[in-house]
Short mmCIF file of C-alpha atoms and ligand atoms in Angstrom, two decimals:
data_model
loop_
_atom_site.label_atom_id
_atom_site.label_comp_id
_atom_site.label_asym_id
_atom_site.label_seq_id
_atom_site.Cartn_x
_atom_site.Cartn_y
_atom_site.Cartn_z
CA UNK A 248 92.67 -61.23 71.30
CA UNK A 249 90.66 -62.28 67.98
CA UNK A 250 88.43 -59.65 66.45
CA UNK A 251 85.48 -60.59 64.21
CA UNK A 252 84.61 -58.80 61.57
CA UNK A 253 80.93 -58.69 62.13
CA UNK A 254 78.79 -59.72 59.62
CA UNK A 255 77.39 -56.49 58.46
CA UNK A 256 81.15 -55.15 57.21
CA UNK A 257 80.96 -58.14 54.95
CA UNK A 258 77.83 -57.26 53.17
CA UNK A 259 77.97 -53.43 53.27
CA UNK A 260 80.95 -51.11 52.21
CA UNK A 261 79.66 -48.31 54.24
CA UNK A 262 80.94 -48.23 57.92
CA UNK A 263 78.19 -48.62 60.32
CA UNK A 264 77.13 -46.33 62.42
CA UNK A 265 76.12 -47.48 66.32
CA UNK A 266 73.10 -45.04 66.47
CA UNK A 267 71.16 -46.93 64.84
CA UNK A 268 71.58 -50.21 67.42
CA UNK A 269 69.45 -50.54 70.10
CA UNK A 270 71.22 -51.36 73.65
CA UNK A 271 70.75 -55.45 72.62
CA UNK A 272 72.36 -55.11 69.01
CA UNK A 273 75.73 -52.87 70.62
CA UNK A 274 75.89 -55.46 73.20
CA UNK A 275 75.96 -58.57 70.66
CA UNK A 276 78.26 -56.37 67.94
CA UNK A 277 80.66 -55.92 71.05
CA UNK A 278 80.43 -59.62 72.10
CA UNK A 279 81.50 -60.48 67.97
CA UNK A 280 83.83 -57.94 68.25
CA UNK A 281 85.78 -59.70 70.87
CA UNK A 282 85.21 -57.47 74.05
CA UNK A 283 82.87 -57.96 76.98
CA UNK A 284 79.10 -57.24 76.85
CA UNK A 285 79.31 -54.87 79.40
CA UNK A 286 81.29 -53.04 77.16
CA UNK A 287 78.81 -52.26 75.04
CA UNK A 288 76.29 -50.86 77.92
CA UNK A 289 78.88 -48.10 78.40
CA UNK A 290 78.74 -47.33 74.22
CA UNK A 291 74.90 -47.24 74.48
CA UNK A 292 75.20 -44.94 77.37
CA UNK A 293 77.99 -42.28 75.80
CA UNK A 294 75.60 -42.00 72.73
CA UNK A 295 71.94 -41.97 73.70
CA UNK A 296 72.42 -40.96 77.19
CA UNK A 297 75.39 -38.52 78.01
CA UNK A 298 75.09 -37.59 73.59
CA UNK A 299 79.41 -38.15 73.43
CA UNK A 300 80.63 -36.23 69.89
CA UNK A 301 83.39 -38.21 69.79
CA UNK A 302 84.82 -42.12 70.34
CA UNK A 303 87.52 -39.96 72.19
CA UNK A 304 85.13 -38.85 74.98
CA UNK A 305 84.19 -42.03 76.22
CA UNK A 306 86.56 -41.89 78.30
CA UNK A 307 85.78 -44.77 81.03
CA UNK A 308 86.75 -47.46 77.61
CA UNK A 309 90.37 -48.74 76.85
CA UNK A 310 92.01 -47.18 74.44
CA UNK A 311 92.41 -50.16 72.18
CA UNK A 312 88.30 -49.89 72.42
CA UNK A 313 88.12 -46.64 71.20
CA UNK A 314 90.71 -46.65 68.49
CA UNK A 315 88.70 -50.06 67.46
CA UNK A 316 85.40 -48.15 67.11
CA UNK A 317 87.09 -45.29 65.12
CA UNK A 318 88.19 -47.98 62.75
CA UNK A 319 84.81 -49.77 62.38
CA UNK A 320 82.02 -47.68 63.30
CA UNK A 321 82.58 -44.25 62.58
CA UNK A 322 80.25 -40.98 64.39
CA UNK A 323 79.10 -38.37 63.03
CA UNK A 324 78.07 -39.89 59.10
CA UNK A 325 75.76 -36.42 59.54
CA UNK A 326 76.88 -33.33 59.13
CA UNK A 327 75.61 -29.65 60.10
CA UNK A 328 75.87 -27.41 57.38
CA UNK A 329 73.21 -24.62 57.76
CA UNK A 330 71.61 -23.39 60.67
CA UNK A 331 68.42 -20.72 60.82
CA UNK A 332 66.66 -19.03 63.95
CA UNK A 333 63.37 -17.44 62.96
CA UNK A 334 61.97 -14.26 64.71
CA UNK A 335 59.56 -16.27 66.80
CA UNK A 336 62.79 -18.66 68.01
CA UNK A 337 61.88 -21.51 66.04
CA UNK A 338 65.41 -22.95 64.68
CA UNK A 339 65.80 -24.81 61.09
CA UNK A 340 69.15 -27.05 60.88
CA UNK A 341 70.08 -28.51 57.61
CA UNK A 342 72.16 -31.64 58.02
CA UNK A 343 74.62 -33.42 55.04
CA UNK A 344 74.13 -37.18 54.66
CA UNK A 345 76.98 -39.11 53.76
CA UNK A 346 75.94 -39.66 49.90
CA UNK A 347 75.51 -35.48 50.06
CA UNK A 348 71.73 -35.66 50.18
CA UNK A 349 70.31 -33.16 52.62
CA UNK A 350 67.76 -33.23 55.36
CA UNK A 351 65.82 -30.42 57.94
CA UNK A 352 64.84 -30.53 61.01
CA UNK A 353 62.85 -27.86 62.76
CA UNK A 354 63.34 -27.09 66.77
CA UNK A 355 59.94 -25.93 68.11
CA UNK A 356 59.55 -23.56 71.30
CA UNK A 357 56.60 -23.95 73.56
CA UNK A 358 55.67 -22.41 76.67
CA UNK A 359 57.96 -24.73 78.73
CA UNK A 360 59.44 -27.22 76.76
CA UNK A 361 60.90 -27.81 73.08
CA UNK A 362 59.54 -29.57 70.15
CA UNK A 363 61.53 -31.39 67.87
CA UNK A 364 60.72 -32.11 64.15
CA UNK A 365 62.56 -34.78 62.36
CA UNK A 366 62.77 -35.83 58.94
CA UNK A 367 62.18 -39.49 57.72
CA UNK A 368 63.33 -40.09 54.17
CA UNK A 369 65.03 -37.57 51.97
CA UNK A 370 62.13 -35.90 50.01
CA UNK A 371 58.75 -38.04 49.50
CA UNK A 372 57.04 -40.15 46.86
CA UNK A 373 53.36 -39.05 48.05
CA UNK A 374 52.93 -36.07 45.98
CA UNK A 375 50.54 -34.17 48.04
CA UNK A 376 49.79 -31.03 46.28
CA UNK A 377 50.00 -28.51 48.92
CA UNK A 378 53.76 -29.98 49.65
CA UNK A 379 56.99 -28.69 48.95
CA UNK A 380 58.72 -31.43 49.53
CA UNK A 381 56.18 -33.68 47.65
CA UNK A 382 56.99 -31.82 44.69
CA UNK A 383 60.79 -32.50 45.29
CA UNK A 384 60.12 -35.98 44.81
CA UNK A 385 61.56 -39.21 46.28
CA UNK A 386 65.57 -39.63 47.23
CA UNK A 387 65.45 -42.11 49.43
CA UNK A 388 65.06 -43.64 53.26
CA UNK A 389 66.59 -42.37 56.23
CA UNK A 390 68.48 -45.24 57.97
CA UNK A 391 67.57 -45.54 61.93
CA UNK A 392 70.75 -43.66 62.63
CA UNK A 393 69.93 -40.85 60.18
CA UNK A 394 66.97 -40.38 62.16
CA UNK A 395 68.06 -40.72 65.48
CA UNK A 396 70.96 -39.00 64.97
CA UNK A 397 69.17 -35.90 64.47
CA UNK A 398 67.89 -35.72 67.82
CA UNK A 399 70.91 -36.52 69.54
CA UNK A 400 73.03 -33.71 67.41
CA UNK A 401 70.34 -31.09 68.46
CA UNK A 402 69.68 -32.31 71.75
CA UNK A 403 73.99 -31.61 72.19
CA UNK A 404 74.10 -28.12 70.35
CA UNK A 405 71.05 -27.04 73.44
CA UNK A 406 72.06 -24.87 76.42
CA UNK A 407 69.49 -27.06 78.20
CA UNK A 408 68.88 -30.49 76.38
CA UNK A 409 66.61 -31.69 79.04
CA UNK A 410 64.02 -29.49 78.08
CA UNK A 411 63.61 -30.82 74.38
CA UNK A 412 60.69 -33.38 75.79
CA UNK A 413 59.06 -33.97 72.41
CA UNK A 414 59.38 -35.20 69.08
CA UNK A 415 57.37 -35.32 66.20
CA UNK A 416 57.93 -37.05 62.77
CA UNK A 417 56.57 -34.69 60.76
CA UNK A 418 59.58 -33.06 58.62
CA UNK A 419 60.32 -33.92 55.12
CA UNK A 420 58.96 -38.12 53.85
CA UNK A 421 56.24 -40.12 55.19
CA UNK A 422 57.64 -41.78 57.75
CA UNK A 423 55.43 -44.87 57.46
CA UNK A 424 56.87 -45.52 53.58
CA UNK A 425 60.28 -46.12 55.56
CA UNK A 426 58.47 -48.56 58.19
CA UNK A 427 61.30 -50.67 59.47
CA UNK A 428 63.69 -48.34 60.04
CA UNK A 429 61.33 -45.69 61.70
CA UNK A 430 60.21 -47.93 64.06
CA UNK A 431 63.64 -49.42 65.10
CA UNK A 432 64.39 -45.60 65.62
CA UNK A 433 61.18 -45.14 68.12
CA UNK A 434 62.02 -47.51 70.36
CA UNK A 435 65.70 -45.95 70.17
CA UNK A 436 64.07 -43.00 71.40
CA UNK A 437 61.80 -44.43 74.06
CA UNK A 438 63.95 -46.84 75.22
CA UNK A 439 64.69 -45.92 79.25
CA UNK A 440 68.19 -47.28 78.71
CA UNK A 441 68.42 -45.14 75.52
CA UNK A 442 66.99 -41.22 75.06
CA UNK A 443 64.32 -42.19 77.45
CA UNK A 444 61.53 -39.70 75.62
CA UNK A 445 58.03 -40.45 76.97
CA UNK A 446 56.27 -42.13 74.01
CA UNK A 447 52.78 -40.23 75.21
CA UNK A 448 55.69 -37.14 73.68
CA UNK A 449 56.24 -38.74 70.80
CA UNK A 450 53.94 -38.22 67.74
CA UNK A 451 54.30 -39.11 64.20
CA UNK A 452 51.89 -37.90 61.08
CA UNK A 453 50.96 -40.10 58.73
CA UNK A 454 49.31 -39.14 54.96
CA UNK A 455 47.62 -42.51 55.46
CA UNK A 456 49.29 -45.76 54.77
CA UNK A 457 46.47 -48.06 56.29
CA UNK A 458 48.32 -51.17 56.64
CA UNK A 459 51.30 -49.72 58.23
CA UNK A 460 48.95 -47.97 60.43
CA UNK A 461 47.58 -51.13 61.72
CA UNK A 462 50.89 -52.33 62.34
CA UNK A 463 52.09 -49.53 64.11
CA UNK A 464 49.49 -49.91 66.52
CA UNK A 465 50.94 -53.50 67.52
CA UNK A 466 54.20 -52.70 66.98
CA UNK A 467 54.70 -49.16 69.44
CA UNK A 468 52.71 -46.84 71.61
CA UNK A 469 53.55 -43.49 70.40
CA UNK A 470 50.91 -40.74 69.23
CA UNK A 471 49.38 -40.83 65.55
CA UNK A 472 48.88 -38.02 63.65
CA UNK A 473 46.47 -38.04 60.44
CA UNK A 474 47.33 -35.54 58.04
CA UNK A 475 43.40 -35.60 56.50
CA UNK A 476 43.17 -32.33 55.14
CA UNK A 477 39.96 -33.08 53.35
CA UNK A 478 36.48 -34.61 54.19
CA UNK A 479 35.17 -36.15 50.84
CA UNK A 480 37.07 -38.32 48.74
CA UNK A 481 36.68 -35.91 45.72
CA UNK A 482 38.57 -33.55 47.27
CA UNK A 483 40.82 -35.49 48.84
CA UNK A 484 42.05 -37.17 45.79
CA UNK A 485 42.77 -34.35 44.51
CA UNK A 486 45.14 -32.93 47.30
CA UNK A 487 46.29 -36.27 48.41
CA UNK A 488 47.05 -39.07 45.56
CA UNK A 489 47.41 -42.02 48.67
CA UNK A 490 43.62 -41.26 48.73
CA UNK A 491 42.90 -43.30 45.48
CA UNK A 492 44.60 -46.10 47.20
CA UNK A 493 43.26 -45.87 50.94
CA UNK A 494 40.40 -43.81 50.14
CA UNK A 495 38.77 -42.03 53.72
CA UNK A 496 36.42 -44.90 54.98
CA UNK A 497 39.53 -47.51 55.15
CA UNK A 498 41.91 -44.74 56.71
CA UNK A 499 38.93 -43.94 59.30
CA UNK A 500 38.28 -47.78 60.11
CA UNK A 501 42.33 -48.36 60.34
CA UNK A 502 42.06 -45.29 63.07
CA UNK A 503 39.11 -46.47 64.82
CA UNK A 504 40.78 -49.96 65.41
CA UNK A 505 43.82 -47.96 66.38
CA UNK A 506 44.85 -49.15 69.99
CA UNK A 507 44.44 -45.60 71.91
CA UNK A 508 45.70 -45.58 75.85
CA UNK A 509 43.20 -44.04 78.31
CA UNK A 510 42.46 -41.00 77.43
CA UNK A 511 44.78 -40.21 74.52
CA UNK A 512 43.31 -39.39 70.99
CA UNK A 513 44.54 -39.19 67.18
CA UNK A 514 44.87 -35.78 66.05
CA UNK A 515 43.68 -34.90 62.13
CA UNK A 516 45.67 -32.86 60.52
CA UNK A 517 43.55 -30.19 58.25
CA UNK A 518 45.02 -27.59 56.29
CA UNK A 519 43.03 -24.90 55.33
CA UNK A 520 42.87 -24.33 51.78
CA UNK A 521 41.14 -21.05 50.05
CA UNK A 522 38.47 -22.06 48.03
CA UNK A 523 39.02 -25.80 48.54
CA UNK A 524 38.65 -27.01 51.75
CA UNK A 525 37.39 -24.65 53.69
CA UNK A 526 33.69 -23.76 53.58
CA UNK A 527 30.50 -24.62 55.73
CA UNK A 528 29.65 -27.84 53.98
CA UNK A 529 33.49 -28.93 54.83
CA UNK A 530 33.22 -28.34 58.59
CA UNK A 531 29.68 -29.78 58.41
CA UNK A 532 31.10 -33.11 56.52
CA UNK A 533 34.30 -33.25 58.84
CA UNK A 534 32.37 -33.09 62.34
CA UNK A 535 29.94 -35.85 60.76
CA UNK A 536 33.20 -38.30 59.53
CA UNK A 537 35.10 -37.73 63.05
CA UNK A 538 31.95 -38.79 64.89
CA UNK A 539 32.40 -41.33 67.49
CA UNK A 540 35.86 -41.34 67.11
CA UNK A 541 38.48 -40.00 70.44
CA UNK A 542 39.58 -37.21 67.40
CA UNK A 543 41.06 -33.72 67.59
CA UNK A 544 41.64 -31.83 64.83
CA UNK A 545 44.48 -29.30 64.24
CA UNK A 546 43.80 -26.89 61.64
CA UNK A 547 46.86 -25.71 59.92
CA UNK A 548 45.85 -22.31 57.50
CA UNK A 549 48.29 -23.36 54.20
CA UNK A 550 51.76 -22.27 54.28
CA UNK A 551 52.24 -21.17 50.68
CA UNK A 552 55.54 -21.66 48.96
CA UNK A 553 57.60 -20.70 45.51
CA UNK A 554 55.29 -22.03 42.75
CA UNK A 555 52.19 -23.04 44.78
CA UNK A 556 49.14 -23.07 43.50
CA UNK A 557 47.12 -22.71 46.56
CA UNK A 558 46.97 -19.86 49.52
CA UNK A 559 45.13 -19.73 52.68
CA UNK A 560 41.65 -18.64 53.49
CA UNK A 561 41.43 -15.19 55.28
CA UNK A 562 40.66 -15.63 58.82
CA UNK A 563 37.29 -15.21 59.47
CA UNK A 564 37.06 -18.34 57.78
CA UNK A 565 39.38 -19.95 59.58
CA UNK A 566 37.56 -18.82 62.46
CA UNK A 567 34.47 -19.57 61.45
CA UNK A 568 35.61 -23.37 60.49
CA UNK A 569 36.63 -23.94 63.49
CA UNK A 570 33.63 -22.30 65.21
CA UNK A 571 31.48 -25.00 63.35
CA UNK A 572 33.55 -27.97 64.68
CA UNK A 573 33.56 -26.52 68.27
CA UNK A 574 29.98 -26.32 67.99
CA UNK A 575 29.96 -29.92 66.99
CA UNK A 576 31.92 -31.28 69.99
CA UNK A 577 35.39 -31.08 68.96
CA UNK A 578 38.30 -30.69 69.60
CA UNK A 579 39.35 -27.99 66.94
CA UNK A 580 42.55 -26.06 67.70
CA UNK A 581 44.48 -23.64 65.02
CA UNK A 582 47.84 -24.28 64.78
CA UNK A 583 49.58 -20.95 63.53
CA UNK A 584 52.75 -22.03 61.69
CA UNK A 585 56.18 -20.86 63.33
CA UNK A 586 58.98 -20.15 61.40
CA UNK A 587 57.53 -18.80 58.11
CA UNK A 588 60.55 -16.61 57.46
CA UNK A 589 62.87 -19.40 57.29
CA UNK A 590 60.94 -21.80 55.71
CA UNK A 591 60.84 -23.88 58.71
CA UNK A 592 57.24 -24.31 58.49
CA UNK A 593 55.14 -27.29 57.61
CA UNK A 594 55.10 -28.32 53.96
CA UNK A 595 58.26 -25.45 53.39
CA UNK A 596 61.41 -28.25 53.96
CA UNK A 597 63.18 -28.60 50.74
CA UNK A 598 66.51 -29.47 52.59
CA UNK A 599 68.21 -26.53 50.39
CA UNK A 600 70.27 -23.89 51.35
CA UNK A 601 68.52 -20.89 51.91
CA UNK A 602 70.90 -18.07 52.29
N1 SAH B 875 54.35 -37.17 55.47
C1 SAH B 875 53.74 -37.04 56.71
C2 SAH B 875 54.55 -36.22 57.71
C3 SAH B 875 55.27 -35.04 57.13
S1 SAH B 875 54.25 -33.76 56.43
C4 SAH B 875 52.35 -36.47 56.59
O1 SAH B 875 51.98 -36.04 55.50
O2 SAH B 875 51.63 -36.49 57.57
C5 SAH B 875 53.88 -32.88 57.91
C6 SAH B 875 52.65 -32.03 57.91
O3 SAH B 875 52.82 -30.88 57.06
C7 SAH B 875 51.42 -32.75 57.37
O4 SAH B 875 50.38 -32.67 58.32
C8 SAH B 875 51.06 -31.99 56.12
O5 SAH B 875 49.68 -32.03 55.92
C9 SAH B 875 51.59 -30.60 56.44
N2 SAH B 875 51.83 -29.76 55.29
C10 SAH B 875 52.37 -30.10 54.11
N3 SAH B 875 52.38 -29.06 53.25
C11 SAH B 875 51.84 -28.02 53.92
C12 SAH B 875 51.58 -26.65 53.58
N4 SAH B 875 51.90 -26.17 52.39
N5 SAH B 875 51.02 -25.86 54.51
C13 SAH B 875 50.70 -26.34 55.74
N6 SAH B 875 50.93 -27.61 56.11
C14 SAH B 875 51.49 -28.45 55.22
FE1 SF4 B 876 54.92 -36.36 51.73
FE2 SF4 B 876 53.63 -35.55 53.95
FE3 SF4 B 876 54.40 -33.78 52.06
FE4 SF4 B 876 52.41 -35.49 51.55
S1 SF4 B 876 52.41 -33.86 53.13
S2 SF4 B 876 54.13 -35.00 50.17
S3 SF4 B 876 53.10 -37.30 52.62
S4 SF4 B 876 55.72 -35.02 53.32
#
């Protein structure tokens, strides 16, 4: 039998990694590789479906098939090296990239399901204020199999995977900076043949990258998250640099064109910020800018970290905040951070060790 070197080996040193193919790619890599299509089904299957550690558990392929794959496609580029449970069960794993960079993501308990939250580049280039991992600064992308990879290694380390139903790109980077290879990893993780999540359970947050929020709308049909956390473009400039480039009107008008299913809306992300944010004329300003649109809005009191500059309001402002918006017709829900004590919480991912 021939075996062709596909044509990825020739361009990049780096062995690739099969979790970042969808079920068509595998199939054609296979074919170039010399074996039958089918072939490649039963790969997809032992890695997005039955989550196989190792080439050697596939057990239903030929041998020569799996010492092939060890050769050309190593598993398992990511590796583990920290993992935190908080009091209130949320769990923090720390994973090591091949190039020794370092990523988080945070597995969320609800009532009766779990929440995952996965990273998208390895710290960010937006620079939001509030941020810790804006003030890290930019590394670089995730590939598609850097972020699909992390939920299939969590989804294996659970007692009962089937109960991790959502996913939320909200961890460290703006996922929409990284567009190709975020999308490429949604439909990994909504495809039936693949992870089969739900995309109504799929949600990612944006800071506000208009034009790839237009595209995203033709391009998938998961949930989109706003991270607005201000109502006038004074004060959102100042939080939020993106906001000098897609100042509030143009991120509003990209959300109102947004393509929503029945009855799903975009949520708005608001943190509450003492002395910034969070008075009467905000709430006031906020109901009048979410008007019309099918809007919730979580409100997320800051999660302070080493060095910040900023702390939360107490909570009778909080309260009061979101008594305004109910009053106004919205949606207004307030999202209490879990896992504080091991800085598993929003804006609190640094992808350091924490010991
Ligand atoms: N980059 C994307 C997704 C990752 S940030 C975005 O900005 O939407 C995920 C969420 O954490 C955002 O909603 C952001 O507003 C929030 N966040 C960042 N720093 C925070 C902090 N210090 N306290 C509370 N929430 C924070
Ligand atoms: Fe980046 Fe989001 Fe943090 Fe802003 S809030 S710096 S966009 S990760």
């Amino acid at each position: 039998m021939r075996i062709h070197q596909p044509s990825q080996m020739v361009r990049v040193k780096m062995p690739i990694d099969l979790k970042g193919f969808d079920s068509r790619d595998i199939e054609r890599w296979v074919l170039e590789c010399g074996f039958p299509a089918y072939r490649g089904r039963q790969i997809h299957s032992w890695l997005f479906r039955r989550l196989a550690g190792s080439y050697e558990d596939m057990s239903d392929l030929p041998k020569s098939l799996r010492s092939f794959l060890s050769r050309e496609a190593t598993m398992n580029h990511m590796i583990p090296v920290d993992h935190l449970r908080s009091k209130d069960g949320t769990e923090k794993f720390l994973f090591e990239l091949v190039d020794g960079c370092r990523i988080e993501s945070v597995l969320i308990p609800e009532r009766d399901h779990w929440t995952l939250c996965i990273s998208s580049q390895v710290g960010c280039a937006m620079g939001c204020r509030f941020c810790l991992t804006g003030k890290q600064g930019f590394r670089r992308n995730l590939s598609t199999a850097e972020i699909v990879d992390q939920v299939i290694q969590i989804r294996r380390s659970m007692e009962s995977p089937e109960r991790l139903t959502n996913v939320v790109l909200m961890g460290m980077g703006e996922p929409l900076a990284n567009y190709e290879n975020v999308v490429k990893a949604l439909h990994i993780l909504v495809s039936e043949a693949g992870m089969n999540f739900s995309h109504r359970k799929i949600t990612l947050s944006t800071s506000g990258l208009v034009p790839e929020i237009r595209k995203l709308g033709r391009d998938t049909t998961v949930n989109l998250a706003i991270s607005l956390n201000a109502a006038d473009d004074d004060t959102r400039n100042k939080l939020m640099p993106v906001n000098r480039r897609y100042p509030i009107d143009e991120l509003l008008n990209a959300c109102r064109a947004f393509p929503l299913p029945n009855r799903r809306m975009i949520t708005f992300e608001y943190i509450l910020i003492d002395g910034i944010n969070d008075r009467k004329q905000h709430s006031l300003l906020l109901a009048g800018l979410l008007r019309g649109l099918r809007a919730k809005v979580n409100l997320i009191p800051l999660n302070p970290h080493e060095g910040s500059v900023f702390s939360p309001p107490p909570m009778e402002r909080i309260l009061a905040f979101q008594e305004q918006l109910i009053d106004r017709h919205l949606t207004a829900i307030i999202r209490k951070s879990k896992g504080q004590d091991i800085l598993a919480a929003c804006g609190q991912l640094s992808g350091k060790y924490h010991p």
